[in-house]
Amino acid sequence: MSAASKRALERNYHKNADWFGVFYKRPLTGDFAYEPGVIRRDASKVLSINGLYYTWYTKTIGPGHGFGTGDPELKVFPWDKSEIWYATSKDGWHWDEQGIAVGRGEKGTYDDRSVFTPEILQHQGKYYLVYQTIKAPYLNRSYNHVGMAIADSPNGPWRKLDKPILSPSDTGEWLGDEDNRFLIKSQGEWDSHKVHDPTLMYFNNKFYLYYKGERKGEKTTMGGREIRWGVAIADKPEGPYVKSPYNPITHSGHELAVWHYNGGIAMISCKDGPEKETIQYAKDGINFEIMAVIDAVPDALGLVEELADDSSPTSALSWGLYHEYVIPPGKSWLQGDNYIARFGFRGKNDSAEFVKKKSNQSGK
Ligand code: AAL
């Protein structure tokens, strides 16, 4: 038997068709239609509250200029100098921007430069926003942390916690004083430089905070950037969050979307790493196995919370939000815009011939 066949059997390549499917993309109307010069990106999950859909996202104005411009006030990345705004929709197609939810902190606070890439958890009548934070000045070696804000209504007001709920491990050591994140004496742990893309889940009567880790002296591996994910667990939503001894729990995924399925946790990853663009499942929320390999996973998926159900592992992906880049000719992505659009997902169960077969069986 060939090495490939041994691998195929070992990894169940002939199974799990019900976890497979195809993404498609559609534009949105209203305030999520593309607006030149405006960046709307990294939408959170979509919550359905009193018949209205809600989502939270990163919003800034104007191009990024990268690091080392000599002007510390110039925007570095599209998500620099960001605020977290929110929008609502009656039908999931036409969106109305409602305003700012969480802004940057006062000068000198841990989030005075940027708050961005939010995720939302609704729990026992309260709303918890988790998001990335940066303190000025924004340098190559700046640490990124995770903040939290709490509200009794999706329309706010939001009360920020006075310090981050999650921070990089700050292990490893930089080499020299040049503002270069690749010059290191030692890399330290997998999340020694930044913690990103927080996703808060209530699971097994505890709060599971999934997050991406970036490392000092980041290397390139067989799957590209060495990007890994971990989980930190708390008994209370405000924390303290304790990083799992099992971390890292993935070795891939620039952004992950996470949902409840069949008493466990499922997730899908987009770019970066040897297991990028896979759907994975962990009954314990920690030990993930690959269930499917998917093409062209859109960027920064915002799933619709209420769609997750146990009738199919991919119901949660039926539709949701993601973001597109608009890069002016001759310019780099740094100087481009982002707008939020809508994805759909056709699983095996949605294919026409399957639906026809199903209806024949049920005689409907
Ligand atoms: C996004 C997310 C995080 C990164 C940047 C903005 O796609 O992974 O938020 O920091 O890119």
Coordinates of C-alpha atoms and ligand atoms in Angstrom, one line a residue:
M1 CA 0.0 0.0 0.0
S2 CA 1.4 3.5 -0.9
A3 CA 2.3 6.0 1.7
A4 CA -0.6 8.1 0.5
S5 CA -3.1 5.2 0.9
K6 CA -1.8 4.5 4.4
R7 CA -2.3 8.2 5.2
A8 CA -5.7 8.2 3.6
L9 CA -6.9 5.3 5.8
E10 CA -5.3 6.7 8.9
R11 CA -7.0 10.1 8.4
N12 CA -10.4 8.9 7.2
Y13 CA -10.1 10.6 3.8
H14 CA -13.0 8.4 2.6
K15 CA -15.4 9.6 5.3
N16 CA -17.2 12.7 6.6
A17 CA -18.9 13.9 3.4
D18 CA -21.6 15.4 5.7
W19 CA -18.9 17.8 7.0
F20 CA -17.9 18.9 3.5
G21 CA -19.4 21.8 1.5
V22 CA -18.8 24.8 -0.7
F23 CA -18.7 28.5 0.2
Y24 CA -20.3 31.2 -2.0
K25 CA -20.3 35.0 -1.6
R26 CA -22.9 37.8 -2.0
P27 CA -22.7 41.6 -1.5
L28 CA -24.8 43.4 1.2
T29 CA -26.8 46.6 1.0
G30 CA -27.2 49.6 3.3
D31 CA -24.3 50.6 5.4
F32 CA -22.4 47.4 4.6
A33 CA -22.2 48.2 0.9
Y34 CA -18.7 49.2 -0.1
E35 CA -17.9 52.8 1.0
P36 CA -14.6 54.2 -0.4
G37 CA -12.1 55.3 2.3
V38 CA -14.0 53.5 5.0
I39 CA -12.7 50.2 6.6
R40 CA -15.4 47.9 8.1
R41 CA -13.9 44.4 8.8
D42 CA -13.6 41.4 11.2
A43 CA -17.3 41.1 11.9
S44 CA -18.3 39.2 15.1
K45 CA -20.9 36.5 15.3
V46 CA -24.5 37.6 14.3
L47 CA -27.0 37.5 17.2
S48 CA -30.7 37.5 16.6
I49 CA -32.4 39.6 19.3
N50 CA -36.1 40.6 19.3
G51 CA -36.3 39.8 15.6
L52 CA -33.3 41.9 14.7
Y53 CA -29.9 40.7 13.6
Y54 CA -26.9 42.4 15.4
T55 CA -23.2 42.3 14.6
W56 CA -20.1 44.2 15.9
Y57 CA -17.0 45.0 13.8
T58 CA -13.8 47.0 13.4
K59 CA -14.3 50.5 11.9
T60 CA -11.7 53.0 10.8
I61 CA -11.2 55.7 8.2
G62 CA -8.3 56.1 5.7
P63 CA -5.3 54.1 4.5
G64 CA -2.6 52.3 6.5
H65 CA 1.1 53.3 5.9
G66 CA 3.0 50.4 7.6
F67 CA 5.7 50.6 10.3
G68 CA 8.7 52.8 10.3
T69 CA 7.2 55.9 8.6
G70 CA 8.9 58.1 11.3
D71 CA 5.5 59.6 12.2
P72 CA 4.1 57.6 15.2
E73 CA 0.6 59.2 14.6
L74 CA 0.3 57.8 11.0
K75 CA -2.1 54.7 10.8
V76 CA 0.0 51.5 10.4
F77 CA -2.6 48.8 9.4
P78 CA -6.2 49.0 8.3
W79 CA -7.2 48.0 11.8
D80 CA -5.0 50.7 13.5
K81 CA -6.7 53.6 15.4
S82 CA -9.9 51.5 15.2
E83 CA -13.2 51.5 17.2
I84 CA -15.8 48.8 17.5
W85 CA -19.1 49.7 15.9
Y86 CA -22.3 47.8 15.5
A87 CA -25.1 47.4 13.0
T88 CA -28.5 45.8 12.8
S89 CA -30.6 44.1 10.0
K90 CA -34.2 42.8 9.7
D91 CA -33.3 40.3 7.0
G92 CA -29.6 39.7 7.1
W93 CA -29.1 41.5 3.7
H94 CA -29.8 45.2 4.4
W95 CA -27.7 46.5 7.3
D96 CA -28.1 49.8 9.2
E97 CA -25.0 51.1 11.1
Q98 CA -26.1 52.0 14.6
G99 CA -23.0 53.7 16.0
I100 CA -20.0 53.1 18.2
A101 CA -20.1 50.3 20.8
V102 CA -16.5 50.4 22.3
G103 CA -14.0 53.2 21.7
R104 CA -10.3 53.6 22.3
G105 CA -9.2 54.3 25.9
E106 CA -7.9 57.5 27.4
K107 CA -4.3 58.4 26.6
G108 CA -2.0 56.0 28.6
T109 CA -4.5 53.2 28.9
Y110 CA -3.8 49.7 27.6
D111 CA -6.2 50.3 24.7
D112 CA -5.5 53.9 23.8
R113 CA -4.2 53.1 20.2
S114 CA -6.8 50.7 18.9
V115 CA -9.7 48.4 19.8
F116 CA -10.6 45.9 17.0
T117 CA -11.6 42.4 15.8
P118 CA -14.5 41.9 18.3
E119 CA -16.5 38.7 19.2
I120 CA -19.7 38.6 21.2
L121 CA -21.2 36.2 23.7
Q122 CA -24.8 36.6 25.0
H123 CA -25.1 34.8 28.4
Q124 CA -27.9 35.0 31.0
G125 CA -29.2 38.3 29.7
K126 CA -25.9 40.0 29.6
Y127 CA -23.6 40.7 26.6
Y128 CA -19.8 40.2 26.6
L129 CA -17.6 41.8 23.9
V130 CA -14.1 40.5 23.6
Y131 CA -11.6 42.2 21.3
Q132 CA -7.9 43.0 20.5
T133 CA -6.2 46.0 22.1
I134 CA -3.1 48.0 21.3
K135 CA -1.4 50.7 23.5
A136 CA 0.4 53.6 21.7
P137 CA 2.9 53.8 20.1
Y138 CA 2.1 51.0 17.6
L139 CA 5.4 49.4 16.8
N140 CA 6.5 46.1 15.2
R141 CA 7.3 44.8 18.6
S142 CA 4.1 46.1 20.2
Y143 CA 2.3 43.4 22.3
N144 CA -1.4 42.9 21.5
H145 CA -3.8 41.9 24.3
V146 CA -7.5 41.0 24.6
G147 CA -10.0 43.3 26.4
M148 CA -13.6 42.8 27.5
A149 CA -16.6 45.1 27.7
I150 CA -20.0 44.2 29.3
A151 CA -23.5 45.5 28.7
D152 CA -27.1 44.7 29.7
S153 CA -28.4 45.5 26.2
P154 CA -26.9 44.9 22.7
N155 CA -27.3 48.7 22.3
G156 CA -25.0 49.3 25.2
P157 CA -23.8 51.2 27.2
W158 CA -20.7 49.1 27.4
R159 CA -18.5 48.9 30.6
K160 CA -14.9 48.1 29.9
L161 CA -12.9 46.0 32.3
D162 CA -9.9 48.1 33.6
K163 CA -7.3 45.6 32.4
P164 CA -6.9 43.0 29.7
I165 CA -8.5 39.5 30.3
L166 CA -5.7 37.8 28.3
S167 CA -2.1 38.7 27.4
P168 CA 0.8 37.1 25.4
S169 CA 3.0 34.8 27.5
D170 CA 5.8 37.3 27.1
T171 CA 8.4 34.5 27.1
G172 CA 11.4 34.5 24.8
E173 CA 13.7 37.5 24.3
W174 CA 14.2 40.2 21.6
L175 CA 17.7 40.7 20.2
G176 CA 18.9 44.3 20.2
D177 CA 16.8 47.5 20.2
E178 CA 15.8 47.6 16.5
D179 CA 12.0 47.6 16.2
N180 CA 12.1 44.2 14.4
R181 CA 9.9 41.3 15.5
F182 CA 12.1 38.8 13.7
L183 CA 15.3 39.6 15.7
I184 CA 15.2 37.5 18.8
K185 CA 17.6 35.7 21.2
S186 CA 14.8 33.1 21.8
Q187 CA 11.3 32.8 20.5
G188 CA 9.6 31.8 23.7
E189 CA 6.2 30.1 23.7
W190 CA 3.7 30.0 20.7
D191 CA 1.9 33.1 22.0
S192 CA 4.9 35.1 23.2
H193 CA 4.2 38.2 21.2
K194 CA 0.4 38.7 20.5
V195 CA -3.0 37.2 21.4
H196 CA -5.6 37.8 18.7
D197 CA -9.0 37.0 17.3
P198 CA -10.7 36.1 20.7
T199 CA -13.8 34.0 20.6
L200 CA -15.8 33.4 23.8
M201 CA -17.9 30.3 24.2
Y202 CA -20.0 29.1 27.1
F203 CA -19.2 25.3 27.2
N204 CA -19.3 22.6 29.9
N205 CA -20.5 25.3 32.4
K206 CA -17.4 27.3 31.9
F207 CA -16.2 30.1 29.7
Y208 CA -13.8 29.0 26.9
L209 CA -11.8 31.9 25.3
Y210 CA -10.3 30.6 22.0
Y211 CA -7.5 32.8 20.7
K212 CA -4.8 33.0 18.1
G213 CA -1.2 33.3 19.2
E214 CA 1.6 35.1 17.4
R215 CA 5.3 34.4 18.3
K216 CA 8.4 36.5 18.7
G217 CA 10.7 35.7 15.8
E218 CA 7.8 34.1 13.8
K219 CA 9.1 31.5 11.4
T220 CA 7.8 30.2 8.1
T221 CA 6.9 26.4 8.2
M222 CA 5.6 23.9 5.7
G223 CA 2.2 25.7 5.9
G224 CA 3.5 29.2 5.8
R225 CA 3.3 31.5 8.9
E226 CA 3.7 29.6 12.2
I227 CA 0.2 30.5 13.5
R228 CA -1.3 28.5 16.4
W229 CA -4.5 28.7 18.5
G230 CA -5.1 28.1 22.1
V231 CA -7.9 28.2 24.7
A232 CA -8.1 29.9 28.1
I233 CA -10.8 28.8 30.5
A234 CA -12.6 30.7 33.3
D235 CA -15.5 30.0 35.8
K236 CA -16.8 33.5 35.4
P237 CA -17.1 35.6 32.1
E238 CA -14.8 38.4 33.5
G239 CA -12.2 35.7 34.3
P240 CA -9.6 35.0 35.5
Y241 CA -8.8 33.1 32.3
V242 CA -6.3 30.2 32.7
K243 CA -4.5 29.1 29.6
S244 CA -5.0 25.4 29.0
P245 CA -1.9 23.1 29.6
Y246 CA -2.9 21.5 26.2
N247 CA -2.1 24.7 24.3
P248 CA -1.5 25.1 21.4
I249 CA -4.7 23.2 20.3
T250 CA -4.2 24.0 16.6
H251 CA -1.1 24.6 14.4
S252 CA -3.0 26.5 11.8
G253 CA -5.6 29.2 11.1
H254 CA -5.3 33.0 10.7
E255 CA -8.9 33.3 11.8
L256 CA -11.1 30.6 13.2
A257 CA -14.9 30.5 13.5
V258 CA -16.2 28.3 16.3
W259 CA -19.6 26.8 17.0
H260 CA -21.4 24.3 19.3
Y261 CA -22.2 20.9 17.7
N262 CA -23.4 17.7 19.2
G263 CA -22.2 18.5 22.7
G264 CA -18.8 19.4 21.5
I265 CA -17.0 22.3 19.7
A266 CA -16.5 22.6 15.9
M267 CA -14.3 25.1 14.2
I268 CA -13.3 26.1 10.7
S269 CA -10.0 27.8 9.9
C270 CA -9.1 30.0 6.9
K271 CA -5.5 30.7 5.7
D272 CA -2.0 30.0 7.4
G273 CA -0.6 26.7 8.5
P274 CA -0.5 23.0 7.3
E275 CA -4.1 22.4 8.4
K276 CA -5.5 25.7 7.0
E277 CA -9.0 25.6 5.5
T278 CA -10.2 22.6 7.5
I279 CA -13.2 21.9 9.6
Q280 CA -12.3 20.3 12.9
Y281 CA -14.2 18.9 15.9
A282 CA -13.4 18.3 19.6
K283 CA -15.9 16.7 21.9
D284 CA -14.0 18.2 24.8
G285 CA -13.4 21.6 23.1
I286 CA -9.7 21.0 23.2
N287 CA -8.5 18.0 21.2
F288 CA -9.5 18.8 17.6
E289 CA -9.6 16.2 14.8
I290 CA -9.8 17.1 11.1
M291 CA -13.3 16.3 9.8
A292 CA -13.2 18.0 6.4
V293 CA -11.0 20.1 4.0
I294 CA -12.7 23.0 2.4
D295 CA -11.9 25.3 -0.5
A296 CA -11.7 29.1 -0.4
V297 CA -12.8 29.8 3.1
P298 CA -13.7 33.5 3.2
D299 CA -11.8 35.9 5.5
A300 CA -12.9 36.5 9.1
L301 CA -16.1 34.5 9.3
G302 CA -18.9 35.9 11.5
L303 CA -21.3 33.0 12.1
V304 CA -25.0 33.4 12.8
E305 CA -25.3 32.1 16.4
E306 CA -28.9 30.7 16.0
L307 CA -28.0 28.6 12.9
A308 CA -25.9 26.1 14.9
D309 CA -27.9 22.9 15.5
D310 CA -27.3 19.2 15.7
S311 CA -29.2 18.3 12.5
S312 CA -26.0 18.8 10.5
P313 CA -22.4 19.6 11.5
T314 CA -22.5 22.5 8.9
S315 CA -25.9 24.1 9.7
A316 CA -23.9 26.8 11.5
L317 CA -22.3 27.8 8.2
S318 CA -25.5 28.2 6.2
W319 CA -24.9 32.0 6.0
G320 CA -22.9 34.6 7.8
L321 CA -20.6 37.6 7.3
Y322 CA -17.0 38.0 6.2
H323 CA -14.9 40.9 4.8
E324 CA -13.6 41.8 1.3
Y325 CA -10.5 43.8 0.4
V326 CA -10.6 46.7 -2.1
I327 CA -7.0 47.5 -3.1
P328 CA -6.6 50.5 -5.4
P329 CA -4.5 49.7 -8.5
G330 CA -0.8 50.0 -7.8
K331 CA -1.4 50.2 -4.0
S332 CA -0.8 47.5 -1.4
W333 CA -3.4 45.9 0.8
L334 CA -2.2 48.2 3.6
Q335 CA -3.6 51.2 1.7
G336 CA -6.8 49.4 0.7
D337 CA -10.3 49.4 2.2
N338 CA -12.4 46.6 3.6
Y339 CA -16.2 46.1 3.5
I340 CA -18.4 43.4 5.1
A341 CA -20.3 41.0 2.9
R342 CA -22.3 37.8 3.2
F343 CA -21.3 34.2 2.6
G344 CA -23.4 31.1 2.1
F345 CA -22.4 27.4 2.4
R346 CA -23.8 24.5 0.5
G347 CA -23.2 21.3 2.4
K348 CA -23.8 17.8 1.0
N349 CA -27.3 17.9 2.5
D350 CA -28.1 21.1 0.5
S351 CA -27.1 19.7 -2.9
A352 CA -30.2 19.5 -5.2
E353 CA -29.9 15.8 -5.8
F354 CA -29.8 15.1 -2.1
V355 CA -32.8 17.4 -1.3
K356 CA -34.8 15.6 -4.2
K357 CA -33.8 12.1 -2.8
K358 CA -34.8 13.3 0.8
S359 CA -38.2 14.6 -0.4
N360 CA -38.8 11.3 -2.4
Q361 CA -38.0 9.3 0.8
S362 CA -40.4 11.5 2.8
G363 CA -42.9 11.5 -0.1
K364 CA -43.2 15.3 0.3
Ligands
AAL1 C1 -7.3 40.0 11.3 C2 -7.2 39.3 12.6 C3 -6.6 40.2 13.5 C4 -5.3 40.5 13.1 C5 -5.7 41.4 12.0 C6 -6.7 42.2 12.6 O1 -7.5 39.2 10.2 O2 -6.5 38.1 12.5 O3 -7.3 41.4 13.5 O4 -4.7 41.3 14.0 O5 -6.1 40.6 11.0

